[in-house]
PDB file of C-alpha atoms in Angstrom:
ATOM      1  CA  MET A   1      23.460  54.407 240.880  1.00 96.00           C
ATOM      2  CA  LYS A   2      22.287  56.048 244.069  1.00 97.00           C
ATOM      3  CA  VAL A   3      23.079  59.753 243.726  1.00 98.00           C
ATOM      4  CA  THR A   4      22.629  62.576 246.227  1.00 98.00           C
ATOM      5  CA  VAL A   5      22.415  66.077 244.760  1.00 98.00           C
ATOM      6  CA  ILE A   6      23.258  68.916 247.139  1.00 98.00           C
ATOM      7  CA  GLY A   7      21.581  72.085 245.923  1.00 98.00           C
ATOM      8  CA  ALA A   8      18.208  72.887 244.395  1.00 97.00           C
ATOM      9  CA  GLY A   9      19.149  75.809 242.163  1.00 96.00           C
ATOM     10  CA  ASN A  10      19.422  75.748 238.368  1.00 97.00           C
ATOM     11  CA  MET A  11      22.278  73.228 238.254  1.00 97.00           C
ATOM     12  CA  GLY A  12      20.909  71.054 241.048  1.00 98.00           C
ATOM     13  CA  SER A  13      17.448  70.816 239.510  1.00 98.00           C
ATOM     14  CA  ALA A  14      18.937  70.113 236.063  1.00 98.00           C
ATOM     15  CA  PHE A  15      21.030  67.302 237.543  1.00 98.00           C
ATOM     16  CA  VAL A  16      18.008  65.779 239.257  1.00 98.00           C
ATOM     17  CA  LYS A  17      16.045  65.909 236.004  1.00 98.00           C
ATOM     18  CA  GLN A  18      18.723  64.227 233.894  1.00 98.00           C
ATOM     19  CA  LEU A  19      19.781  61.682 236.521  1.00 98.00           C
ATOM     20  CA  VAL A  20      16.187  60.539 237.045  1.00 98.00           C
ATOM     21  CA  ARG A  21      15.718  60.365 233.286  1.00 97.00           C
ATOM     22  CA  ALA A  22      18.849  58.189 233.055  1.00 98.00           C
ATOM     23  CA  GLY A  23      17.377  55.733 235.563  1.00 97.00           C
ATOM     24  CA  HIS A  24      19.367  56.565 238.698  1.00 98.00           C
ATOM     25  CA  GLN A  25      18.014  56.656 242.269  1.00 98.00           C
ATOM     26  CA  VAL A  26      18.171  60.343 243.104  1.00 98.00           C
ATOM     27  CA  SER A  27      17.945  62.189 246.413  1.00 98.00           C
ATOM     28  CA  VAL A  28      18.083  65.974 246.628  1.00 98.00           C
ATOM     29  CA  THR A  29      18.835  68.126 249.625  1.00 98.00           C
ATOM     30  CA  ALA A  30      19.262  71.865 250.056  1.00 97.00           C
ATOM     31  CA  ARG A  31      19.569  74.543 252.668  1.00 94.00           C
ATOM     32  CA  ASP A  32      15.977  75.478 251.715  1.00 95.00           C
ATOM     33  CA  SER A  33      14.124  72.204 252.259  1.00 95.00           C
ATOM     34  CA  ALA A  34      10.988  73.535 250.539  1.00 97.00           C
ATOM     35  CA  LYS A  35      13.007  74.175 247.376  1.00 97.00           C
ATOM     36  CA  ALA A  36      14.430  70.647 247.501  1.00 98.00           C
ATOM     37  CA  ALA A  37      10.882  69.293 247.870  1.00 98.00           C
ATOM     38  CA  GLN A  38       9.785  71.321 244.827  1.00 98.00           C
ATOM     39  CA  VAL A  39      12.605  69.905 242.712  1.00 98.00           C
ATOM     40  CA  ALA A  40      11.787  66.350 243.797  1.00 98.00           C
ATOM     41  CA  ALA A  41       8.083  66.846 243.090  1.00 97.00           C
ATOM     42  CA  ALA A  42       8.880  68.120 239.593  1.00 97.00           C
ATOM     43  CA  ASN A  43      10.891  64.972 238.868  1.00 97.00           C
ATOM     44  CA  PRO A  44       8.879  61.872 239.822  1.00 97.00           C
ATOM     45  CA  GLY A  45      11.200  59.217 241.187  1.00 95.00           C
ATOM     46  CA  ALA A  46      13.443  61.701 242.974  1.00 98.00           C
ATOM     47  CA  LYS A  47      13.048  62.277 246.692  1.00 97.00           C
ATOM     48  CA  ALA A  48      13.873  65.215 248.922  1.00 98.00           C
ATOM     49  CA  VAL A  49      15.865  64.304 252.032  1.00 97.00           C
ATOM     50  CA  ALA A  50      17.063  66.048 255.168  1.00 96.00           C
ATOM     51  CA  THR A  51      20.546  67.528 254.954  1.00 96.00           C
ATOM     52  CA  ALA A  52      22.037  65.606 257.880  1.00 95.00           C
ATOM     53  CA  GLY A  53      23.094  62.181 256.646  1.00 94.00           C
ATOM     54  CA  ALA A  54      21.945  62.906 253.071  1.00 96.00           C
ATOM     55  CA  ALA A  55      25.033  61.273 251.584  1.00 94.00           C
ATOM     56  CA  ALA A  56      24.643  57.970 253.454  1.00 93.00           C
ATOM     57  CA  GLY A  57      24.691  55.026 251.054  1.00 93.00           C
ATOM     58  CA  ALA A  58      25.172  57.183 247.946  1.00 96.00           C
ATOM     59  CA  ASP A  59      27.419  56.002 245.121  1.00 97.00           C
ATOM     60  CA  ALA A  60      28.066  59.643 244.278  1.00 98.00           C
ATOM     61  CA  VAL A  61      27.364  63.056 245.756  1.00 98.00           C
ATOM     62  CA  VAL A  62      26.892  65.938 243.324  1.00 98.00           C
ATOM     63  CA  LEU A  63      27.945  69.262 244.846  1.00 98.00           C
ATOM     64  CA  ALA A  64      25.651  71.722 243.061  1.00 98.00           C
ATOM     65  CA  THR A  65      25.984  74.785 245.283  1.00 97.00           C
ATOM     66  CA  GLY A  66      27.914  77.968 244.646  1.00 96.00           C
ATOM     67  CA  TYR A  67      31.586  77.746 245.573  1.00 97.00           C
ATOM     68  CA  PRO A  68      31.259  80.002 248.666  1.00 96.00           C
ATOM     69  CA  ASP A  69      28.729  77.560 250.147  1.00 97.00           C
ATOM     70  CA  ALA A  70      30.443  74.346 249.014  1.00 97.00           C
ATOM     71  CA  VAL A  71      32.444  73.354 252.086  1.00 97.00           C
ATOM     72  CA  SER A  72      29.691  74.140 254.596  1.00 97.00           C
ATOM     73  CA  ALA A  73      27.192  72.209 252.436  1.00 97.00           C
ATOM     74  CA  LEU A  74      29.436  69.132 252.375  1.00 97.00           C
ATOM     75  CA  GLN A  75      30.142  69.353 256.092  1.00 95.00           C
ATOM     76  CA  ALA A  76      26.395  69.605 256.750  1.00 95.00           C
ATOM     77  CA  VAL A  77      25.620  66.279 255.039  1.00 95.00           C
ATOM     78  CA  GLY A  78      28.456  64.586 256.958  1.00 87.00           C
ATOM     79  CA  GLY A  79      29.833  61.076 256.611  1.00 87.00           C
ATOM     80  CA  LEU A  80      31.771  61.564 253.377  1.00 95.00           C
ATOM     81  CA  GLN A  81      34.655  59.230 254.220  1.00 94.00           C
ATOM     82  CA  GLY A  82      35.490  57.257 251.084  1.00 95.00           C
ATOM     83  CA  GLN A  83      32.609  58.754 249.101  1.00 96.00           C
ATOM     84  CA  VAL A  84      32.765  60.147 245.593  1.00 98.00           C
ATOM     85  CA  VAL A  85      32.021  63.886 245.477  1.00 98.00           C
ATOM     86  CA  ILE A  86      31.514  65.471 242.056  1.00 98.00           C
ATOM     87  CA  ASP A  87      32.486  69.135 242.368  1.00 98.00           C
ATOM     88  CA  ILE A  88      30.801  71.244 239.692  1.00 98.00           C
ATOM     89  CA  THR A  89      31.594  74.629 241.278  1.00 98.00           C
ATOM     90  CA  ASN A  90      33.519  77.566 239.865  1.00 98.00           C
ATOM     91  CA  PRO A  91      35.132  80.223 242.104  1.00 97.00           C
ATOM     92  CA  LEU A  92      33.463  83.169 240.375  1.00 96.00           C
ATOM     93  CA  THR A  93      33.618  86.859 241.233  1.00 95.00           C
ATOM     94  CA  ALA A  94      30.369  88.640 242.074  1.00 93.00           C
ATOM     95  CA  ASP A  95      29.854  89.746 238.447  1.00 93.00           C
ATOM     96  CA  TYR A  96      30.596  86.210 237.126  1.00 91.00           C
ATOM     97  CA  MET A  97      33.262  87.620 234.819  1.00 90.00           C
ATOM     98  CA  GLY A  98      36.332  86.551 236.788  1.00 93.00           C
ATOM     99  CA  LEU A  99      37.738  83.920 239.146  1.00 95.00           C
ATOM    100  CA  THR A 100      38.696  84.371 242.788  1.00 95.00           C
ATOM    101  CA  LEU A 101      41.205  81.481 242.736  1.00 94.00           C
ATOM    102  CA  GLY A 102      43.726  80.199 240.247  1.00 93.00           C
ATOM    103  CA  HIS A 103      47.278  79.341 239.181  1.00 92.00           C
ATOM    104  CA  SER A 104      48.417  77.761 242.474  1.00 97.00           C
ATOM    105  CA  THR A 105      45.143  76.149 243.553  1.00 98.00           C
ATOM    106  CA  SER A 106      41.523  75.647 242.504  1.00 98.00           C
ATOM    107  CA  ALA A 107      38.062  75.410 244.001  1.00 98.00           C
ATOM    108  CA  ALA A 108      38.231  71.624 243.685  1.00 98.00           C
ATOM    109  CA  GLU A 109      41.561  71.387 245.525  1.00 98.00           C
ATOM    110  CA  GLU A 110      40.366  73.655 248.318  1.00 98.00           C
ATOM    111  CA  ILE A 111      37.191  71.591 248.708  1.00 98.00           C
ATOM    112  CA  ALA A 112      39.237  68.376 248.781  1.00 98.00           C
ATOM    113  CA  LYS A 113      41.430  69.837 251.567  1.00 97.00           C
ATOM    114  CA  ALA A 114      38.346  70.747 253.597  1.00 96.00           C
ATOM    115  CA  VAL A 115      36.778  67.264 253.323  1.00 96.00           C
ATOM    116  CA  PRO A 116      39.888  65.055 253.327  1.00 93.00           C
ATOM    117  CA  GLY A 117      37.998  61.766 253.528  1.00 92.00           C
ATOM    118  CA  ALA A 118      36.069  62.349 250.311  1.00 97.00           C
ATOM    119  CA  GLU A 119      37.197  61.341 246.810  1.00 98.00           C
ATOM    120  CA  VAL A 120      36.702  64.605 244.941  1.00 98.00           C
ATOM    121  CA  VAL A 121      36.374  64.760 241.165  1.00 98.00           C
ATOM    122  CA  LYS A 122      35.979  67.945 239.146  1.00 98.00           C
ATOM    123  CA  GLY A 123      33.333  67.646 236.469  1.00 98.00           C
ATOM    124  CA  PHE A 124      30.409  69.354 234.712  1.00 98.00           C
ATOM    125  CA  ASN A 125      31.737  72.805 235.686  1.00 98.00           C
ATOM    126  CA  THR A 126      32.020  73.820 232.011  1.00 98.00           C
ATOM    127  CA  VAL A 127      28.362  72.947 231.298  1.00 98.00           C
ATOM    128  CA  PHE A 128      25.696  75.650 231.549  1.00 98.00           C
ATOM    129  CA  ALA A 129      22.625  74.768 233.628  1.00 97.00           C
ATOM    130  CA  GLN A 130      20.461  75.382 230.554  1.00 97.00           C
ATOM    131  CA  VAL A 131      22.495  72.849 228.551  1.00 98.00           C
ATOM    132  CA  LEU A 132      22.315  70.296 231.354  1.00 98.00           C
ATOM    133  CA  ALA A 133      18.562  70.767 231.689  1.00 97.00           C
ATOM    134  CA  GLU A 134      17.925  70.398 227.952  1.00 97.00           C
ATOM    135  CA  GLY A 135      20.304  67.502 227.412  1.00 96.00           C
ATOM    136  CA  ALA A 136      23.692  66.717 225.919  1.00 97.00           C
ATOM    137  CA  ASP A 137      22.577  66.191 222.315  1.00 97.00           C
ATOM    138  CA  PHE A 138      23.417  69.208 220.149  1.00 96.00           C
ATOM    139  CA  GLY A 139      22.260  67.475 216.972  1.00 95.00           C
ATOM    140  CA  GLN A 140      24.162  66.267 213.895  1.00 94.00           C
ATOM    141  CA  GLY A 141      26.007  63.713 216.021  1.00 92.00           C
ATOM    142  CA  ARG A 142      27.400  66.354 218.362  1.00 95.00           C
ATOM    143  CA  LYS A 143      27.207  65.923 222.111  1.00 96.00           C
ATOM    144  CA  VAL A 144      28.395  68.098 224.944  1.00 98.00           C
ATOM    145  CA  THR A 145      31.688  67.183 226.619  1.00 98.00           C
ATOM    146  CA  VAL A 146      32.210  66.729 230.354  1.00 98.00           C
ATOM    147  CA  PHE A 147      35.830  67.043 231.514  1.00 98.00           C
ATOM    148  CA  VAL A 148      36.719  65.016 234.620  1.00 98.00           C
ATOM    149  CA  ALA A 149      39.777  65.570 236.802  1.00 98.00           C
ATOM    150  CA  SER A 150      40.599  63.654 239.987  1.00 98.00           C
ATOM    151  CA  ASP A 151      43.376  61.903 241.884  1.00 98.00           C
ATOM    152  CA  SER A 152      40.935  59.020 242.493  1.00 98.00           C
ATOM    153  CA  ALA A 153      40.452  56.584 239.621  1.00 98.00           C
ATOM    154  CA  ARG A 154      37.189  55.389 241.194  1.00 98.00           C
ATOM    155  CA  ALA A 155      35.816  58.924 241.468  1.00 98.00           C
ATOM    156  CA  LYS A 156      36.749  59.667 237.884  1.00 98.00           C
ATOM    157  CA  GLN A 157      35.144  56.432 236.646  1.00 98.00           C
ATOM    158  CA  THR A 158      31.972  57.166 238.624  1.00 98.00           C
ATOM    159  CA  ALA A 159      31.655  60.711 237.272  1.00 98.00           C
ATOM    160  CA  ALA A 160      32.359  59.487 233.737  1.00 98.00           C
ATOM    161  CA  ALA A 161      29.749  56.726 234.028  1.00 98.00           C
ATOM    162  CA  LEU A 162      27.109  59.186 235.243  1.00 98.00           C
ATOM    163  CA  ALA A 163      27.964  61.654 232.474  1.00 98.00           C
ATOM    164  CA  GLU A 164      27.780  58.962 229.792  1.00 98.00           C
ATOM    165  CA  SER A 165      24.475  57.658 231.177  1.00 98.00           C
ATOM    166  CA  MET A 166      23.073  61.157 230.632  1.00 98.00           C
ATOM    167  CA  GLY A 167      24.360  61.255 227.065  1.00 97.00           C
ATOM    168  CA  PHE A 168      27.499  63.348 227.503  1.00 98.00           C
ATOM    169  CA  GLY A 169      30.901  62.713 225.990  1.00 97.00           C
ATOM    170  CA  VAL A 170      33.746  62.474 228.506  1.00 98.00           C
ATOM    171  CA  VAL A 171      37.349  63.669 228.394  1.00 98.00           C
ATOM    172  CA  ASP A 172      39.802  62.509 231.068  1.00 98.00           C
ATOM    173  CA  ALA A 173      41.487  65.725 232.207  1.00 98.00           C
ATOM    174  CA  GLY A 174      44.026  64.122 234.547  1.00 98.00           C
ATOM    175  CA  GLY A 175      44.622  64.798 238.225  1.00 98.00           C
ATOM    176  CA  LEU A 176      42.635  67.105 240.482  1.00 98.00           C
ATOM    177  CA  LYS A 177      45.195  69.905 240.120  1.00 98.00           C
ATOM    178  CA  ASN A 178      44.057  70.243 236.514  1.00 98.00           C
ATOM    179  CA  ALA A 179      40.886  71.798 237.873  1.00 98.00           C
ATOM    180  CA  ARG A 180      43.126  74.874 237.724  1.00 98.00           C
ATOM    181  CA  TYR A 181      42.649  74.689 233.949  1.00 98.00           C
ATOM    182  CA  LEU A 182      39.006  73.588 233.919  1.00 98.00           C
ATOM    183  CA  GLU A 183      37.764  76.418 236.101  1.00 98.00           C
ATOM    184  CA  PRO A 184      39.197  79.145 233.812  1.00 98.00           C
ATOM    185  CA  LEU A 185      37.741  77.226 230.860  1.00 98.00           C
ATOM    186  CA  ALA A 186      34.351  77.587 232.538  1.00 98.00           C
ATOM    187  CA  GLY A 187      35.105  81.283 232.997  1.00 97.00           C
ATOM    188  CA  LEU A 188      35.730  81.621 229.260  1.00 97.00           C
ATOM    189  CA  ASN A 189      32.481  79.771 228.530  1.00 97.00           C
ATOM    190  CA  ILE A 190      30.584  82.154 230.822  1.00 97.00           C
ATOM    191  CA  TYR A 191      32.181  85.169 229.128  1.00 96.00           C
ATOM    192  CA  LEU A 192      31.291  83.860 225.667  1.00 97.00           C
ATOM    193  CA  GLY A 193      27.738  83.048 226.748  1.00 97.00           C
ATOM    194  CA  TYR A 194      26.950  86.266 228.590  1.00 95.00           C
ATOM    195  CA  GLY A 195      29.744  88.779 227.974  1.00 94.00           C
ATOM    196  CA  ALA A 196      30.029  88.129 224.219  1.00 97.00           C
ATOM    197  CA  GLY A 197      26.333  87.434 223.777  1.00 97.00           C
ATOM    198  CA  LEU A 198      26.563  83.911 222.352  1.00 98.00           C
ATOM    199  CA  GLY A 199      23.871  82.674 224.726  1.00 97.00           C
ATOM    200  CA  THR A 200      23.805  79.579 226.884  1.00 97.00           C
ATOM    201  CA  ALA A 201      23.339  76.940 224.169  1.00 97.00           C
ATOM    202  CA  ILE A 202      27.121  76.565 223.933  1.00 98.00           C
ATOM    203  CA  ALA A 203      29.738  74.280 225.487  1.00 98.00           C
ATOM    204  CA  PRO A 204      33.499  73.747 225.156  1.00 97.00           C
ATOM    205  CA  THR A 205      34.766  70.504 223.656  1.00 96.00           C
ATOM    206  CA  TRP A 206      37.999  68.949 222.399  1.00 93.00           C
ATOM    207  CA  ILE A 207      38.472  67.534 218.914  1.00 91.00           C
ATOM    208  CA  ARG A 208      41.205  65.472 217.326  1.00 89.00           C
ATOM    209  CA  LYS A 209      41.849  63.892 213.987  1.00 93.00           C
ATOM    210  CA  ALA A 210      41.013  60.204 213.813  1.00 86.00           C
TER     211      ALA A 210
END
């Protein structure tokens, strides 16, 4: 697929790395164009592009900014009508130990309201950047789970296909409003990783008896 990654931080660069490795055509853009160029240079096959029009022709747009910057970043690339946007953000407090939204809405729903033409899917928000960068294989047949939630079947299928191409397991988490559950799940993962000292080589999953 043709994928545009918005953001050149830890998550953005990890996405570029794994998407290129999985054989996708990857473009990266960021507010700091030099940082985007660095990420592209570190991942041969990826290319850094200007922000304006960065989403043109993409099969999927990965929103890898912080939540406070998410809407402005999407509006800056423009032309998102009918495009799949994978929202990986979490509405975290300044100390990363709480959420600024919840119960009656979610980051994903607020983003979808702000860019009404886009097909927004929540996904990858429960995966640490370190896990994404190192890969989904945890050994002994275990692989990290990506939960996807969207009101668009096409967006959900696209996010699932990208996740599977990178080696992740996928769980269909229902409609976009269920991001209200996925974002607190990410908050718990962050607490366990940093607050409880378990480190970042962890990820939530779901198991069931065969």
